């Protein structure tokens, strides 16, 4: 089946950068032939099931496995005592921020299976291995846990209160980190001298990540080589392989991680999880592959969750509405253990991403990170970026309402102007590119900001409340990391890109092939992608923080240049000319000023099939290059939502949604727009529907799709989407990263619109999720 | 304790399957995965809510119905005829795919999906909707609502649904006889 029968000579024009090329990934997936981890079975594999704590907090007094061990099909049961002393672990948190007094962050030790205490409902305490999955699950239910239940603490605020239940002896007051950034004195002076101060206490609600593919893993062990292999979803095999090796106490060379298709991740599947360690342990001891696949009800309690922070946000303004300073004072809930990036979101990323596209000269963040009896908080689409941006954009709307300045006008007065770039922000970032006023004006125009009064009248006539909200954003993408750019000219005439980012739904093969095709003129349909096998990589920063096309794209561009250097030497040899006279254009090496040339694919073919070359020449065109980390980029945009609310039911309908985004160079506009659709709807889910509710004992009350409201097709609006890209200078592609921006735009635009609609009822702020009940209550609060 | 089994025969993707000894309590999804290596009907929730696991039931009168394999026993399908996502495209005598189904093509044209995990359920759901509209055409002004209601049963975490919706609407509108004028 040939989906695109373009002649080869058209290939780089039709499949180049900026073209909406259909995804190579799609035909396989639409036929149901994707190979996700659970689709894989290894010969002789056994099946695992986990025994998890039913209590949020307690001391493990005993684990009785005798009844379970006697059950049919059961091969082995492992508890924390079996895992202890094997040289494994701990599961590491990678964030090393200091406390404001200079002392180091407190990182309590987490081993794969709890031995002393359990710290959240879902905390794994044992693993059963059996011949079949059903036998393993049945036996897991027969493991008897003797847990002395302790009082639980659920919210970060409660965890830091005097007299709160203590999770760890080594973490007094449940305080992991007391983070501070910014000049407190200058900020205090700015607030003291301000004409107006806006203040809001804002919750950023806990989210269950819920990729539709549950986590799964198959562990195996090669006794001869002493080497582990894990098949599991991930966001990049190179870094996770290293972390897995560290968790198992072996050198990286004795660990292989293989990732096939991944059914969504959104930050969550990038971590080493306890299950990985126990599965690898079992595979080594039992000399057989061991497979585990999560059940959805387990995912709800055992996956890392996202967000969960509460901040007192403050904005100081002068009499003309100019921003003087912001101060964010809050608490990040870490859950019962620190995930690899747990303390990053409520601290660093709030600071970096609250600045936005505004000329605020002073920013202060003081954040306390607290452990609680809930699942660990990990990265979730934006990982602190949408949260920081949401706090700022809600503050601006509050300030606009209080000062009587139109919310668009207030933003406009504070936008950084193109002539002021490069702009050094108070938190150390330097914006290199963008045209924020023009982008902002385009969004207002697209949203018909001026024509709002008529729409408001129509809604009121129909008995509805109507509101509009702006959500501007400027995100700081992931910190720099190296990335591999491997280009291999294969015996079958194809060209393989080898790189360490990993597509978990975005579609990388297609845009990476577009970049390569643009650089080398390699026919698009000859390009393959290798991303999911750690044995094939020499470097890899992985996917996260919206950086894949910036990192892998830059790596491919640099690797292409190395291919061209080699190719010039080789072409000179075959064309009998001096290498200095060879030029490379349109996929062909040519003697300058002549029509004597050889195409890159023909050259590769000749290298494969021709006579041996002199030893001073390159023997192939292949390149294994490592791109040295590029700095963060600054994707930005403006989203504007209008909502209608039925005051009788509290039901919100998003009446219109407009977005204008600057992602710099866009490699594949179709993919970019899709990323925005998905990100915006995840934000709509968080803003209006998704509630992660616990009872006082720490039991999750919204632990299934029946109780936890995922956004559905009937909940989402159509989008007006526009790109207004100004290429960035921070990476070779000029791209700015679009993967997480949707959430950054939709949380504030939707919630600002909801609060605007409710303002006639005296509502000044409403926390997410703005469910019908919450809205109805806010309307009737004064009754 | 031995697991009680029963023989099961049915038709899957136009091919007779069975008789095979299958545990009496086995769910259809496990049967498809473990016995037939048909892994396209995906486990998303195991509770019949997300609809990533659905297959088309081809009824005796020729009409189609969407069935959730994660909550329906394998033996319920005894003697019945189903189409899994692997059976939507046309194949030649050697089993090689020659043409995707109209729904599959529309999903690709509209870039409807991203990670692809929920996609088999959407292929199934949209195929059944088209069949229903063929039998019972909808008024044009009701079309959007009908599509929305059909897609609303399926959960997707990646896409925001808009392009699934647009693909189905486009396909309905260019397929003769589905919309009453």
PDB file of C-alpha atoms in Angstrom, chain A residues 277-441:
ATOM      1  CA  UNK A 277      12.907  -3.356  40.145  1.00  0.00           C
ATOM      2  CA  UNK A 278      10.893  -6.265  41.497  1.00  0.00           C
ATOM      3  CA  UNK A 279      10.177  -7.654  38.016  1.00  0.00           C
ATOM      4  CA  UNK A 280      13.891  -7.575  37.126  1.00  0.00           C
ATOM      5  CA  UNK A 281      14.724  -9.216  40.441  1.00  0.00           C
ATOM      6  CA  UNK A 282      12.210 -12.001  39.821  1.00  0.00           C
ATOM      7  CA  UNK A 283      13.405 -12.580  36.262  1.00  0.00           C
ATOM      8  CA  UNK A 284      16.971 -13.059  37.533  1.00  0.00           C
ATOM      9  CA  UNK A 285      16.014 -15.433  40.314  1.00  0.00           C
ATOM     10  CA  UNK A 286      13.414 -17.434  38.417  1.00  0.00           C
ATOM     11  CA  UNK A 287      15.438 -17.613  35.187  1.00  0.00           C
ATOM     12  CA  UNK A 288      12.337 -16.757  33.179  1.00  0.00           C
ATOM     13  CA  UNK A 289      10.815 -13.601  31.751  1.00  0.00           C
ATOM     14  CA  UNK A 290       8.237 -12.040  34.065  1.00  0.00           C
ATOM     15  CA  UNK A 291       5.416  -9.887  32.698  1.00  0.00           C
ATOM     16  CA  UNK A 292       3.128  -7.446  34.461  1.00  0.00           C
ATOM     17  CA  UNK A 293       0.371  -5.234  33.123  1.00  0.00           C
ATOM     18  CA  UNK A 294      -1.467  -2.734  35.222  1.00  0.00           C
ATOM     19  CA  UNK A 295      -5.209  -2.743  35.731  1.00  0.00           C
ATOM     20  CA  UNK A 296      -6.909   0.636  35.434  1.00  0.00           C
ATOM     21  CA  UNK A 297      -7.983   0.598  39.064  1.00  0.00           C
ATOM     22  CA  UNK A 298      -4.304   0.099  39.961  1.00  0.00           C
ATOM     23  CA  UNK A 299      -3.208   2.905  37.636  1.00  0.00           C
ATOM     24  CA  UNK A 300      -5.437   5.286  39.532  1.00  0.00           C
ATOM     25  CA  UNK A 301      -3.613   4.585  42.798  1.00  0.00           C
ATOM     26  CA  UNK A 302      -0.132   3.494  41.712  1.00  0.00           C
ATOM     27  CA  UNK A 303       0.837   5.808  38.829  1.00  0.00           C
ATOM     28  CA  UNK A 304       2.453   9.118  39.606  1.00  0.00           C
ATOM     29  CA  UNK A 305      -0.118  11.905  39.704  1.00  0.00           C
ATOM     30  CA  UNK A 306       0.290  15.465  38.436  1.00  0.00           C
ATOM     31  CA  UNK A 307      -0.021  19.080  39.717  1.00  0.00           C
ATOM     32  CA  UNK A 308      -1.366  19.410  43.319  1.00  0.00           C
ATOM     33  CA  UNK A 309      -0.136  22.678  44.690  1.00  0.00           C
ATOM     34  CA  UNK A 310      -1.660  25.661  46.395  1.00  0.00           C
ATOM     35  CA  UNK A 311      -0.220  29.155  46.187  1.00  0.00           C
ATOM     36  CA  UNK A 312      -0.925  32.578  47.585  1.00  0.00           C
ATOM     37  CA  UNK A 313      -0.228  34.636  44.465  1.00  0.00           C
ATOM     38  CA  UNK A 314       0.370  38.368  44.661  1.00  0.00           C
ATOM     39  CA  UNK A 315       0.864  41.027  42.002  1.00  0.00           C
ATOM     40  CA  UNK A 316       1.960  44.587  42.720  1.00  0.00           C
ATOM     41  CA  UNK A 317       0.989  47.306  40.217  1.00  0.00           C
ATOM     42  CA  UNK A 318       1.692  51.001  39.928  1.00  0.00           C
ATOM     43  CA  UNK A 319      -1.053  53.565  39.362  1.00  0.00           C
ATOM     44  CA  UNK A 320      -0.890  53.050  35.581  1.00  0.00           C
ATOM     45  CA  UNK A 321      -1.248  49.303  35.861  1.00  0.00           C
ATOM     46  CA  UNK A 322       2.392  48.449  35.280  1.00  0.00           C
ATOM     47  CA  UNK A 323       3.549  45.258  36.977  1.00  0.00           C
ATOM     48  CA  UNK A 324       6.112  45.975  39.690  1.00  0.00           C
ATOM     49  CA  UNK A 325       6.574  42.563  41.269  1.00  0.00           C
ATOM     50  CA  UNK A 326       5.016  39.155  41.782  1.00  0.00           C
ATOM     51  CA  UNK A 327       5.286  36.918  44.807  1.00  0.00           C
ATOM     52  CA  UNK A 328       4.213  33.285  44.897  1.00  0.00           C
ATOM     53  CA  UNK A 329       4.069  31.671  48.299  1.00  0.00           C
ATOM     54  CA  UNK A 330       2.876  28.136  48.375  1.00  0.00           C
ATOM     55  CA  UNK A 331       3.039  24.456  49.013  1.00  0.00           C
ATOM     56  CA  UNK A 332       3.724  21.612  46.632  1.00  0.00           C
ATOM     57  CA  UNK A 333       2.300  18.222  47.587  1.00  0.00           C
ATOM     58  CA  UNK A 334       4.960  15.571  46.846  1.00  0.00           C
ATOM     59  CA  UNK A 335       2.866  12.550  47.752  1.00  0.00           C
ATOM     60  CA  UNK A 336       4.244   9.750  49.910  1.00  0.00           C
ATOM     61  CA  UNK A 337       7.611   9.499  48.124  1.00  0.00           C
ATOM     62  CA  UNK A 338       9.646  11.769  45.888  1.00  0.00           C
ATOM     63  CA  UNK A 339       9.306  10.967  42.198  1.00  0.00           C
ATOM     64  CA  UNK A 340      12.418  11.659  40.089  1.00  0.00           C
ATOM     65  CA  UNK A 341      11.326  15.252  39.442  1.00  0.00           C
ATOM     66  CA  UNK A 342       8.823  15.721  42.298  1.00  0.00           C
ATOM     67  CA  UNK A 343      10.264  18.896  43.869  1.00  0.00           C
ATOM     68  CA  UNK A 344      10.880  20.672  40.532  1.00  0.00           C
ATOM     69  CA  UNK A 345       7.329  21.681  39.700  1.00  0.00           C
ATOM     70  CA  UNK A 346       6.257  23.863  42.630  1.00  0.00           C
ATOM     71  CA  UNK A 347       9.658  25.576  42.805  1.00  0.00           C
ATOM     72  CA  UNK A 348      11.878  26.184  39.768  1.00  0.00           C
ATOM     73  CA  UNK A 349       9.149  25.862  37.180  1.00  0.00           C
ATOM     74  CA  UNK A 350       6.725  28.163  38.974  1.00  0.00           C
ATOM     75  CA  UNK A 351       9.379  30.863  38.925  1.00  0.00           C
ATOM     76  CA  UNK A 352      10.434  30.328  35.327  1.00  0.00           C
ATOM     77  CA  UNK A 353       6.951  30.095  33.884  1.00  0.00           C
ATOM     78  CA  UNK A 354       5.073  32.724  35.855  1.00  0.00           C
ATOM     79  CA  UNK A 355       7.041  35.541  34.228  1.00  0.00           C
ATOM     80  CA  UNK A 356       5.345  35.066  30.892  1.00  0.00           C
ATOM     81  CA  UNK A 357       5.530  37.701  28.213  1.00  0.00           C
ATOM     82  CA  UNK A 358       5.416  40.575  30.681  1.00  0.00           C
ATOM     83  CA  UNK A 359       7.990  43.108  31.850  1.00  0.00           C
ATOM     84  CA  UNK A 360       7.654  42.231  35.534  1.00  0.00           C
ATOM     85  CA  UNK A 361      11.024  43.302  37.017  1.00  0.00           C
ATOM     86  CA  UNK A 362      10.848  41.330  40.269  1.00  0.00           C
ATOM     87  CA  UNK A 363       9.686  37.774  40.978  1.00  0.00           C
ATOM     88  CA  UNK A 364       9.839  35.952  44.276  1.00  0.00           C
ATOM     89  CA  UNK A 365       8.927  32.319  44.834  1.00  0.00           C
ATOM     90  CA  UNK A 366       8.766  30.743  48.261  1.00  0.00           C
ATOM     91  CA  UNK A 367       7.568  27.192  48.128  1.00  0.00           C
ATOM     92  CA  UNK A 368       7.476  24.408  50.649  1.00  0.00           C
ATOM     93  CA  UNK A 369       7.459  20.835  49.397  1.00  0.00           C
ATOM     94  CA  UNK A 370       5.637  18.448  51.708  1.00  0.00           C
ATOM     95  CA  UNK A 371       5.189  14.689  51.829  1.00  0.00           C
ATOM     96  CA  UNK A 372       1.641  13.391  52.281  1.00  0.00           C
ATOM     97  CA  UNK A 373      -0.145  10.036  52.232  1.00  0.00           C
ATOM     98  CA  UNK A 374      -0.988  10.172  48.540  1.00  0.00           C
ATOM     99  CA  UNK A 375       0.660   8.762  45.390  1.00  0.00           C
ATOM    100  CA  UNK A 376       3.891  10.521  44.368  1.00  0.00           C
ATOM    101  CA  UNK A 377       3.543  13.635  42.248  1.00  0.00           C
ATOM    102  CA  UNK A 378       5.458  13.443  38.989  1.00  0.00           C
ATOM    103  CA  UNK A 379       5.655  15.308  35.715  1.00  0.00           C
ATOM    104  CA  UNK A 380       2.342  15.889  33.965  1.00  0.00           C
ATOM    105  CA  UNK A 381       2.042  17.835  30.697  1.00  0.00           C
ATOM    106  CA  UNK A 382       4.068  20.929  31.469  1.00  0.00           C
ATOM    107  CA  UNK A 383       5.326  19.882  34.902  1.00  0.00           C
ATOM    108  CA  UNK A 384       4.976  23.203  36.709  1.00  0.00           C
ATOM    109  CA  UNK A 385       4.868  25.337  33.568  1.00  0.00           C
ATOM    110  CA  UNK A 386       1.089  25.510  33.168  1.00  0.00           C
ATOM    111  CA  UNK A 387       0.760  25.888  36.935  1.00  0.00           C
ATOM    112  CA  UNK A 388       3.050  28.932  37.131  1.00  0.00           C
ATOM    113  CA  UNK A 389       1.431  30.459  34.110  1.00  0.00           C
ATOM    114  CA  UNK A 390      -2.046  29.823  35.498  1.00  0.00           C
ATOM    115  CA  UNK A 391      -1.229  31.601  38.762  1.00  0.00           C
ATOM    116  CA  UNK A 392       0.031  34.687  36.914  1.00  0.00           C
ATOM    117  CA  UNK A 393      -2.825  34.876  34.437  1.00  0.00           C
ATOM    118  CA  UNK A 394      -5.447  34.495  37.146  1.00  0.00           C
ATOM    119  CA  UNK A 395      -3.722  37.281  39.087  1.00  0.00           C
ATOM    120  CA  UNK A 396      -3.807  39.594  36.104  1.00  0.00           C
ATOM    121  CA  UNK A 397      -7.537  39.072  35.681  1.00  0.00           C
ATOM    122  CA  UNK A 398      -8.095  39.719  39.379  1.00  0.00           C
ATOM    123  CA  UNK A 399      -6.031  42.909  39.136  1.00  0.00           C
ATOM    124  CA  UNK A 400      -7.969  44.017  36.060  1.00  0.00           C
ATOM    125  CA  UNK A 401     -11.276  43.576  37.823  1.00  0.00           C
ATOM    126  CA  UNK A 402     -10.084  45.375  40.931  1.00  0.00           C
ATOM    127  CA  UNK A 403      -8.487  48.319  39.120  1.00  0.00           C
ATOM    128  CA  UNK A 404     -11.207  48.629  36.508  1.00  0.00           C
ATOM    129  CA  UNK A 405      -8.697  48.309  33.682  1.00  0.00           C
ATOM    130  CA  UNK A 406      -9.840  46.069  30.840  1.00  0.00           C
ATOM    131  CA  UNK A 407      -8.081  42.705  31.142  1.00  0.00           C
ATOM    132  CA  UNK A 408      -6.716  42.927  27.588  1.00  0.00           C
ATOM    133  CA  UNK A 409      -5.538  46.485  28.085  1.00  0.00           C
ATOM    134  CA  UNK A 410      -3.789  45.596  31.350  1.00  0.00           C
ATOM    135  CA  UNK A 411      -1.870  42.826  29.624  1.00  0.00           C
ATOM    136  CA  UNK A 412      -1.046  45.021  26.645  1.00  0.00           C
ATOM    137  CA  UNK A 413       0.514  47.655  28.880  1.00  0.00           C
ATOM    138  CA  UNK A 414       2.922  45.116  30.293  1.00  0.00           C
ATOM    139  CA  UNK A 415       3.934  43.101  27.226  1.00  0.00           C
ATOM    140  CA  UNK A 416       7.619  42.982  26.336  1.00  0.00           C
ATOM    141  CA  UNK A 417       8.039  44.716  22.971  1.00  0.00           C
ATOM    142  CA  UNK A 418      10.043  43.233  20.075  1.00  0.00           C
ATOM    143  CA  UNK A 419      12.513  46.119  20.288  1.00  0.00           C
ATOM    144  CA  UNK A 420      13.257  45.183  23.892  1.00  0.00           C
ATOM    145  CA  UNK A 421      14.545  41.709  22.929  1.00  0.00           C
ATOM    146  CA  UNK A 422      16.737  40.071  23.988  1.00  0.00           C
ATOM    147  CA  UNK A 423      14.984  40.454  27.320  1.00  0.00           C
ATOM    148  CA  UNK A 424      16.627  39.308  30.533  1.00  0.00           C
ATOM    149  CA  UNK A 425      13.985  38.254  33.032  1.00  0.00           C
ATOM    150  CA  UNK A 426      14.432  38.458  36.799  1.00  0.00           C
ATOM    151  CA  UNK A 427      14.678  34.678  37.030  1.00  0.00           C
ATOM    152  CA  UNK A 428      17.674  34.398  34.715  1.00  0.00           C
ATOM    153  CA  UNK A 429      16.105  33.470  31.400  1.00  0.00           C
ATOM    154  CA  UNK A 430      16.818  35.572  28.317  1.00  0.00           C
ATOM    155  CA  UNK A 431      14.029  35.751  25.740  1.00  0.00           C
ATOM    156  CA  UNK A 432      15.552  35.814  22.285  1.00  0.00           C
ATOM    157  CA  UNK A 433      12.595  36.067  19.950  1.00  0.00           C
ATOM    158  CA  UNK A 434       8.896  36.687  19.567  1.00  0.00           C
ATOM    159  CA  UNK A 435       6.493  39.494  18.831  1.00  0.00           C
ATOM    160  CA  UNK A 436       4.164  39.414  21.802  1.00  0.00           C
ATOM    161  CA  UNK A 437       2.144  42.594  21.048  1.00  0.00           C
ATOM    162  CA  UNK A 438       1.431  41.505  17.475  1.00  0.00           C
ATOM    163  CA  UNK A 439       0.542  37.972  18.544  1.00  0.00           C
ATOM    164  CA  UNK A 440      -1.710  39.344  21.269  1.00  0.00           C
ATOM    165  CA  UNK A 441      -3.454  41.707  18.841  1.00  0.00           C
TER     166      UNK A 441
END
